[in-house]
mmCIF file of C-alpha atoms in Angstrom:
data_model
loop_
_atom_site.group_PDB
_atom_site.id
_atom_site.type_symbol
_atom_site.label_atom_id
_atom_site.label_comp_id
_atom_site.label_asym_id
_atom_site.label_seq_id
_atom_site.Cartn_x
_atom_site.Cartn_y
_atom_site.Cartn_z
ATOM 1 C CA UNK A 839 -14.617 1.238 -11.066
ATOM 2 C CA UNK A 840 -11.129 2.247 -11.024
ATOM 3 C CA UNK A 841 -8.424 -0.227 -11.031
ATOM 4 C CA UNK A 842 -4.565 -0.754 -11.645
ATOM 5 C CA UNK A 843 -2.373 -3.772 -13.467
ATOM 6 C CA UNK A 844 0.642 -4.151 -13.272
ATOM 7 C CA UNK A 845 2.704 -7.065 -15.035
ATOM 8 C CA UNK A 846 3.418 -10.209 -13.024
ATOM 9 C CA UNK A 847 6.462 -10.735 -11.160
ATOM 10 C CA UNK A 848 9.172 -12.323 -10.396
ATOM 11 C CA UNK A 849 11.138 -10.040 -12.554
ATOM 12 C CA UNK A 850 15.152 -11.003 -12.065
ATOM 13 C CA UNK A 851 17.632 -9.065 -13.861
ATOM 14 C CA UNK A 852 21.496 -9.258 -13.948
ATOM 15 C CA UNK A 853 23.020 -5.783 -12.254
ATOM 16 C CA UNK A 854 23.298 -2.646 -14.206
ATOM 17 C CA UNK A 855 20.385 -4.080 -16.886
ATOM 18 C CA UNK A 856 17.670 -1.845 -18.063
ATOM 19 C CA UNK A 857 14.091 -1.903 -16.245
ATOM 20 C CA UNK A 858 10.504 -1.602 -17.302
ATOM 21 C CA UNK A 859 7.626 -2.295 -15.069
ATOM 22 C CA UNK A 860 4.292 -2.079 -16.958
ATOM 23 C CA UNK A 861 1.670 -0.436 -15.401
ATOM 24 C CA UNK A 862 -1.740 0.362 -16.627
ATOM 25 C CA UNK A 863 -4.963 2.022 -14.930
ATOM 26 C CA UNK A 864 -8.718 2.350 -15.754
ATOM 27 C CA UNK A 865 -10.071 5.481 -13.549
ATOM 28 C CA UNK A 866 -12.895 7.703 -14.444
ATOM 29 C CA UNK A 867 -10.968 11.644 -14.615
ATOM 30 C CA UNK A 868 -7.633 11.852 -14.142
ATOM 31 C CA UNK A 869 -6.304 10.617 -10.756
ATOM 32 C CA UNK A 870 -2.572 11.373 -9.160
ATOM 33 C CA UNK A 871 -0.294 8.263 -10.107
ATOM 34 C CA UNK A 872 2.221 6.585 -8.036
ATOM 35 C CA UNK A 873 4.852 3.855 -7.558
ATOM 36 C CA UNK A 874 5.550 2.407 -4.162
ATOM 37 C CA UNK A 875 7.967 0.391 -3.600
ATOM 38 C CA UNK A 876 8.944 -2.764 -0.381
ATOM 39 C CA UNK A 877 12.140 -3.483 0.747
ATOM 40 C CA UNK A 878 12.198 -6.812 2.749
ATOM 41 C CA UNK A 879 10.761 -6.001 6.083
ATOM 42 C CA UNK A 880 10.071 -2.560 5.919
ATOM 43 C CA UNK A 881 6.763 -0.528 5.080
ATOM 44 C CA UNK A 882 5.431 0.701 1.735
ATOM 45 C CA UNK A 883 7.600 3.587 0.770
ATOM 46 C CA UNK A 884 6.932 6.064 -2.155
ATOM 47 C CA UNK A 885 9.375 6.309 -4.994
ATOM 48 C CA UNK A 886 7.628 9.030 -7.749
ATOM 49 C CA UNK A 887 4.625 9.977 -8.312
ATOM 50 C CA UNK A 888 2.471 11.840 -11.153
ATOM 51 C CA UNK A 889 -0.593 14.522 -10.663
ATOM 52 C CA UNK A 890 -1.443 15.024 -14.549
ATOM 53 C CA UNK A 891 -1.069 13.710 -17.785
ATOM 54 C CA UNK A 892 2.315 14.139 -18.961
ATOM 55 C CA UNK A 893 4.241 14.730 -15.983
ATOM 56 C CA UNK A 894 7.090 12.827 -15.262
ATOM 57 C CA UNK A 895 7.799 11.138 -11.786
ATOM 58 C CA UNK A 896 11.321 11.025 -10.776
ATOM 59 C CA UNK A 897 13.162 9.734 -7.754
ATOM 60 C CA UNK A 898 16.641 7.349 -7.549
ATOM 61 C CA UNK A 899 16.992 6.989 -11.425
ATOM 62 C CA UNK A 900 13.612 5.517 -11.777
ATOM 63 C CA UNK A 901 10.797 7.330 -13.935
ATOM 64 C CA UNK A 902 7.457 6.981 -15.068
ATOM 65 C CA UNK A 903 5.884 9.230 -17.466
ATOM 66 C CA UNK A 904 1.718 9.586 -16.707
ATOM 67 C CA UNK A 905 0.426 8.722 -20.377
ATOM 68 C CA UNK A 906 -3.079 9.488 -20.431
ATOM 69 C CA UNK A 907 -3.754 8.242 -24.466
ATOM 70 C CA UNK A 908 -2.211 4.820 -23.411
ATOM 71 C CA UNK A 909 -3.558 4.906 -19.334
ATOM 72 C CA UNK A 910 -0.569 3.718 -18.500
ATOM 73 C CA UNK A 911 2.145 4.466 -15.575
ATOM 74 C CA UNK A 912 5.449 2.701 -16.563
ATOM 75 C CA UNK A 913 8.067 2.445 -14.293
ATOM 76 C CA UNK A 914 11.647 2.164 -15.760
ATOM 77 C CA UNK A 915 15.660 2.559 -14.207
ATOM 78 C CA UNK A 916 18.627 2.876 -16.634
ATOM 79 C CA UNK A 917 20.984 0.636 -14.643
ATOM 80 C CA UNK A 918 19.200 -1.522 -11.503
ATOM 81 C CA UNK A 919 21.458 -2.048 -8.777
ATOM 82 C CA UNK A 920 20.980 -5.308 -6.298
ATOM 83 C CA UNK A 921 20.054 -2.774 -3.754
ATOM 84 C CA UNK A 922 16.703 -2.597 -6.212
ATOM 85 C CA UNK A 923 15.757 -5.521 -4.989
ATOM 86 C CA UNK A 924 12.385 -5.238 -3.973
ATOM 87 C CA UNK A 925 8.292 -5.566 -4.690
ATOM 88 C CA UNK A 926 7.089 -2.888 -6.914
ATOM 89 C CA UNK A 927 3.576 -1.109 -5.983
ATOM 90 C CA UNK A 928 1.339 0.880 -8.886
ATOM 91 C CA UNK A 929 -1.568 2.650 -7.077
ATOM 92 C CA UNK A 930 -3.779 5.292 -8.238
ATOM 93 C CA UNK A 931 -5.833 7.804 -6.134
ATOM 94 C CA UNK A 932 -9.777 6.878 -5.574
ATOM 95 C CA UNK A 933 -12.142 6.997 -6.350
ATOM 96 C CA UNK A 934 -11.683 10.550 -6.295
ATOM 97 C CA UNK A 935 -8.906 12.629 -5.533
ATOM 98 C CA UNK A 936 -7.523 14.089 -2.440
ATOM 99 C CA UNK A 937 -8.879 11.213 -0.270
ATOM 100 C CA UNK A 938 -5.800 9.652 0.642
ATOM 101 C CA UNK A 939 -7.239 6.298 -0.498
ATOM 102 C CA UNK A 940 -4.808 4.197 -3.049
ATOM 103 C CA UNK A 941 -5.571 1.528 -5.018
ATOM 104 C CA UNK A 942 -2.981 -0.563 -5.685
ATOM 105 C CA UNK A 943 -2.256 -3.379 -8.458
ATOM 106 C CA UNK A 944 -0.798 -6.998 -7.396
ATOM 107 C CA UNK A 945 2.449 -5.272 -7.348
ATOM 108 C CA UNK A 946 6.225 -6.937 -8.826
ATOM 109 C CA UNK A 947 8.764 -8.862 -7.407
ATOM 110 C CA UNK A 948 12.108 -7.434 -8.658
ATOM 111 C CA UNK A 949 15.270 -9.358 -8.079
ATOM 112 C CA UNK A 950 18.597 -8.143 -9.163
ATOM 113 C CA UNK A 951 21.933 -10.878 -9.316
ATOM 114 C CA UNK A 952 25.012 -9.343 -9.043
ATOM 115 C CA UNK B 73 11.493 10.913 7.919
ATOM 116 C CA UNK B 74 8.144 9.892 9.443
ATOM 117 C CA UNK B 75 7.562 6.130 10.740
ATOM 118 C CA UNK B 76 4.726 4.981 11.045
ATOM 119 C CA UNK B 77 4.786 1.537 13.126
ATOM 120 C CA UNK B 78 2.408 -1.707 13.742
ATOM 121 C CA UNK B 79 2.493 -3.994 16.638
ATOM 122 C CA UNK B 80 2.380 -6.563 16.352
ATOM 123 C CA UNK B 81 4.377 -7.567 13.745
ATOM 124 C CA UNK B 82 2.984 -11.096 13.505
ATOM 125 C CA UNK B 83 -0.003 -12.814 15.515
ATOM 126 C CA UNK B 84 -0.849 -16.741 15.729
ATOM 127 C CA UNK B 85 -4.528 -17.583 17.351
ATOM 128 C CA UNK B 86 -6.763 -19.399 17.807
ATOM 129 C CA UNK B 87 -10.342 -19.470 15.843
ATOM 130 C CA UNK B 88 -12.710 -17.811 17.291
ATOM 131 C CA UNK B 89 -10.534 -15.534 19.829
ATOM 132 C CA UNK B 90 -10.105 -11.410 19.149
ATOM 133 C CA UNK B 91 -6.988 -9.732 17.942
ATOM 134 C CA UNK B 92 -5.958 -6.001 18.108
ATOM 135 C CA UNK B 93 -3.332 -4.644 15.359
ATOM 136 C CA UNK B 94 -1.664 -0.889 16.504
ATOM 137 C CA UNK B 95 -1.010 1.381 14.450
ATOM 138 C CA UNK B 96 1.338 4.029 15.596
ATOM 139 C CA UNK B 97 2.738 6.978 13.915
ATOM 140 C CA UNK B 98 5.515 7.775 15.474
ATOM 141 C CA UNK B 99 6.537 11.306 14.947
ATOM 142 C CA UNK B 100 3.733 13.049 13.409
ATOM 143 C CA UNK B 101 0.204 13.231 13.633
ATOM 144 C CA UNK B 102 -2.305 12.014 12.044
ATOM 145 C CA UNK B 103 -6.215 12.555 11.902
ATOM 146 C CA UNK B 104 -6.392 9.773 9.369
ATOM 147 C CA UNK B 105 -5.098 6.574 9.152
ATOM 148 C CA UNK B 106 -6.293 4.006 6.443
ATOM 149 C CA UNK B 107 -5.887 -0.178 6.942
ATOM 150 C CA UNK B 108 -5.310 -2.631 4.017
ATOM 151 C CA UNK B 109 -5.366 -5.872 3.811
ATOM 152 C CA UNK B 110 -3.209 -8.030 1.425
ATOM 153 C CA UNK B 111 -3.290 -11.860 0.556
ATOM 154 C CA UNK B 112 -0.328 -13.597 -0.754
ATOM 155 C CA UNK B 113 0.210 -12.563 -4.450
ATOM 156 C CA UNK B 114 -2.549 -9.889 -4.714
ATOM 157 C CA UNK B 115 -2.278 -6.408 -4.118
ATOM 158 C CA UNK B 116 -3.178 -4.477 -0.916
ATOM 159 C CA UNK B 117 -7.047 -3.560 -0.603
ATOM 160 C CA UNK B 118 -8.427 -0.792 1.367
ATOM 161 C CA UNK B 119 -10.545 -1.819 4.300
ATOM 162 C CA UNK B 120 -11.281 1.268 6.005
ATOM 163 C CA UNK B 121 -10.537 4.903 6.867
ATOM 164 C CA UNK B 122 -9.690 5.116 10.793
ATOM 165 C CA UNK B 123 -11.275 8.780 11.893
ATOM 166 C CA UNK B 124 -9.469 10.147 14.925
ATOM 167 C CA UNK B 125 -12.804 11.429 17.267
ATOM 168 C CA UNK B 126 -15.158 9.869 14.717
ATOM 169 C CA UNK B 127 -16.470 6.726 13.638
ATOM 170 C CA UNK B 128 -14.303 4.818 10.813
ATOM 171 C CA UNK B 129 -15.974 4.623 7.407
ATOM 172 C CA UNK B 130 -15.739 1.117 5.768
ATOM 173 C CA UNK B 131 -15.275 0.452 2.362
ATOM 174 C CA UNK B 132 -17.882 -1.381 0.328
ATOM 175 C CA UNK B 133 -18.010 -5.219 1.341
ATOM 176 C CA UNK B 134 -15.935 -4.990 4.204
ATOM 177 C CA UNK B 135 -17.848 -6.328 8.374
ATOM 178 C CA UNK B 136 -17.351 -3.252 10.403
ATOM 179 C CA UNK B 137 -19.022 -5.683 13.294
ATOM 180 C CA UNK B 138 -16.081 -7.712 12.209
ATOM 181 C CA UNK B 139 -13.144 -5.819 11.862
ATOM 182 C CA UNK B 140 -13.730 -2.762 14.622
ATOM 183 C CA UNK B 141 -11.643 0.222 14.106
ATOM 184 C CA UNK B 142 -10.630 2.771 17.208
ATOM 185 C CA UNK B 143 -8.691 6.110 16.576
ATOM 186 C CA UNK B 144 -7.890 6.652 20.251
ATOM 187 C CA UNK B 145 -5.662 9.548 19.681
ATOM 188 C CA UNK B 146 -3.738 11.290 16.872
ATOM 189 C CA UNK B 147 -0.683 9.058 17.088
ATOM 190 C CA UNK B 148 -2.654 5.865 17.460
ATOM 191 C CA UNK B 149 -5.617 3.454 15.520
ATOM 192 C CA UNK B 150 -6.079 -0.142 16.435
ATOM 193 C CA UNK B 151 -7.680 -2.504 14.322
ATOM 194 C CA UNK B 152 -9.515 -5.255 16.262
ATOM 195 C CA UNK B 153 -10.197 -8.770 14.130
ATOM 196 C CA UNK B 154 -13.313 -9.885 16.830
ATOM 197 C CA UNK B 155 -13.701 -13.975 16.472
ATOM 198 C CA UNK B 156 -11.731 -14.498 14.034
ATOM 199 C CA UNK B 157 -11.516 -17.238 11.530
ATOM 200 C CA UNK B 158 -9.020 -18.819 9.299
ATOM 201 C CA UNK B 159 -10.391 -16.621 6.171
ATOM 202 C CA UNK B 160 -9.405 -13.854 7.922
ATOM 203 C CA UNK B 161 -5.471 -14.836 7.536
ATOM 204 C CA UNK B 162 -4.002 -12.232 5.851
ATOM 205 C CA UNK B 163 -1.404 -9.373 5.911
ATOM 206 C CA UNK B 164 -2.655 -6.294 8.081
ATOM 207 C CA UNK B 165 -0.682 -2.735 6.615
ATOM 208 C CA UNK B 166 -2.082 0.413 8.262
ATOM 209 C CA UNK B 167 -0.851 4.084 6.930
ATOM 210 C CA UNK B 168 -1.078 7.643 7.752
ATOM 211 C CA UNK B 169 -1.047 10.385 5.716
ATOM 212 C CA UNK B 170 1.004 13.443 7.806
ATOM 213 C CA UNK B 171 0.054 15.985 5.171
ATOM 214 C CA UNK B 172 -2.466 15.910 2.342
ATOM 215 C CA UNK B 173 0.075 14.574 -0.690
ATOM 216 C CA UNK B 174 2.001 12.265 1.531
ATOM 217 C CA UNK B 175 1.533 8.581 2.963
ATOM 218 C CA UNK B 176 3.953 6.587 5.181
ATOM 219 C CA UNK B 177 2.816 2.993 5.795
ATOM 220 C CA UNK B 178 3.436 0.736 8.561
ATOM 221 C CA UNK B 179 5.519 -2.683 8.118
ATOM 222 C CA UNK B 180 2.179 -4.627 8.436
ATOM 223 C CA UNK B 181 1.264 -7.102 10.608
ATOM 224 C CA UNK B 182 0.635 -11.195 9.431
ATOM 225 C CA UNK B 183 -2.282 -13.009 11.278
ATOM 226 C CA UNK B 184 -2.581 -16.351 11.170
ATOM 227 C CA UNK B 185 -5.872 -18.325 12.625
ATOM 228 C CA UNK B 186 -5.874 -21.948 13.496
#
């Protein structure tokens, strides 16, 4: 069935350092992408997401590029910020699309020191 | 933007004894609403897809007898935990989806049975 991975956490980087959260998926087709992301305290919010292969999501300086030869989802941000301080969410849509239903990997504990 | 709110936030019982999670959206509405369930270190899984006006559909493995699901109006689904256990500890995050590419999720809720 389909499923998500994402690397395991804690990840703690000084401010301003460069960010890569791997994220890989096995799905059957080719199902929308997306990275949420937790703020202590709050609700799962979405950051970018991806509906084909090759797309690029976007949103606050972070990307991820939908690869479908490598089935993978990377998120990455330039410069993090301590204000990035959160837990990182892959999901993909299944098992088929336009259900609403996410699977999610383990998700990643980001901590940025000023 | 759209909240989407759980009461309560967290919920100490005893074994044995019921407990009903809200889920609220609070300025939208919402036909669907999906609940998760997270333990500590793992990633969310889907539980069930609340049905406003119809009955919830489970997902594969999960007690509907166990954890009942109500959809009393468009701006409201309860989850109900009937005798619970200590195996049924966990984190509690509900979400609603106001359009069809779009999810907001609620803050969750932590249960915690003695």
């Amino acid at each position: 069935g389909n499923s998500v991975t994402q690397m395991e956490g804690p990840v703690t980087l000084s401010e301003e350092a460069f960010l890569t959260i791997n994220c890989t998926y096995t799905a059957t087709g080719y199902p929308s992408l997306f990275w949420y992301v937790q703020y202590p305290g709050e609700g799962l919010q979405l950051l970018l997401k991806a509906t084909k292969a090759d797309d690029k999501g976007s949103n606050k300086g972070f990307e991820a590029t939908y690869r479908k030869e490598t089935t993978s989802f990377h998120l990455e941000k330039g410069s993090v910020q301590v204000s990035d301080s959160a837990v990182y969410f892959c999901a993909l849509e299944g098992p088929t699309s336009n259900t609403g239903k996410l699977i999610f990997g383990q998700g990643t504990t980001l901590q940025v020191k000023p | 933007g759209a909240v989407v709110s759980q009461h309560p936030s967290w919920v100490i019982c005893k074994s044995g004894t019921s407990v009903k999670i809200e889920c609220r959206s609070l300025d939208f509405q919402a036909t669907t609403m999906f609940w998760y369930r997270q333990f500590p270190k793992q990633s969310l899984m889907l539980m069930a897809t609340s049905n406003e006006g119809s009955k919830a559909t489970y997902e594969q493995g999960v007690e509907k007898d166990k954890f009942l699901i109500n959809h009393a109006s468009l701006t409201l689904s309860t989850l109900t935990v009937t005798s619970a256990h200590p195996e049924d500890s966990s984190f509690y995050i509900c979400s609603a989806p106001p359009g069809q590419e779009t999810q907001y999720f609620g803050p969750g809720t932590r249960l915690l049975v003695l």
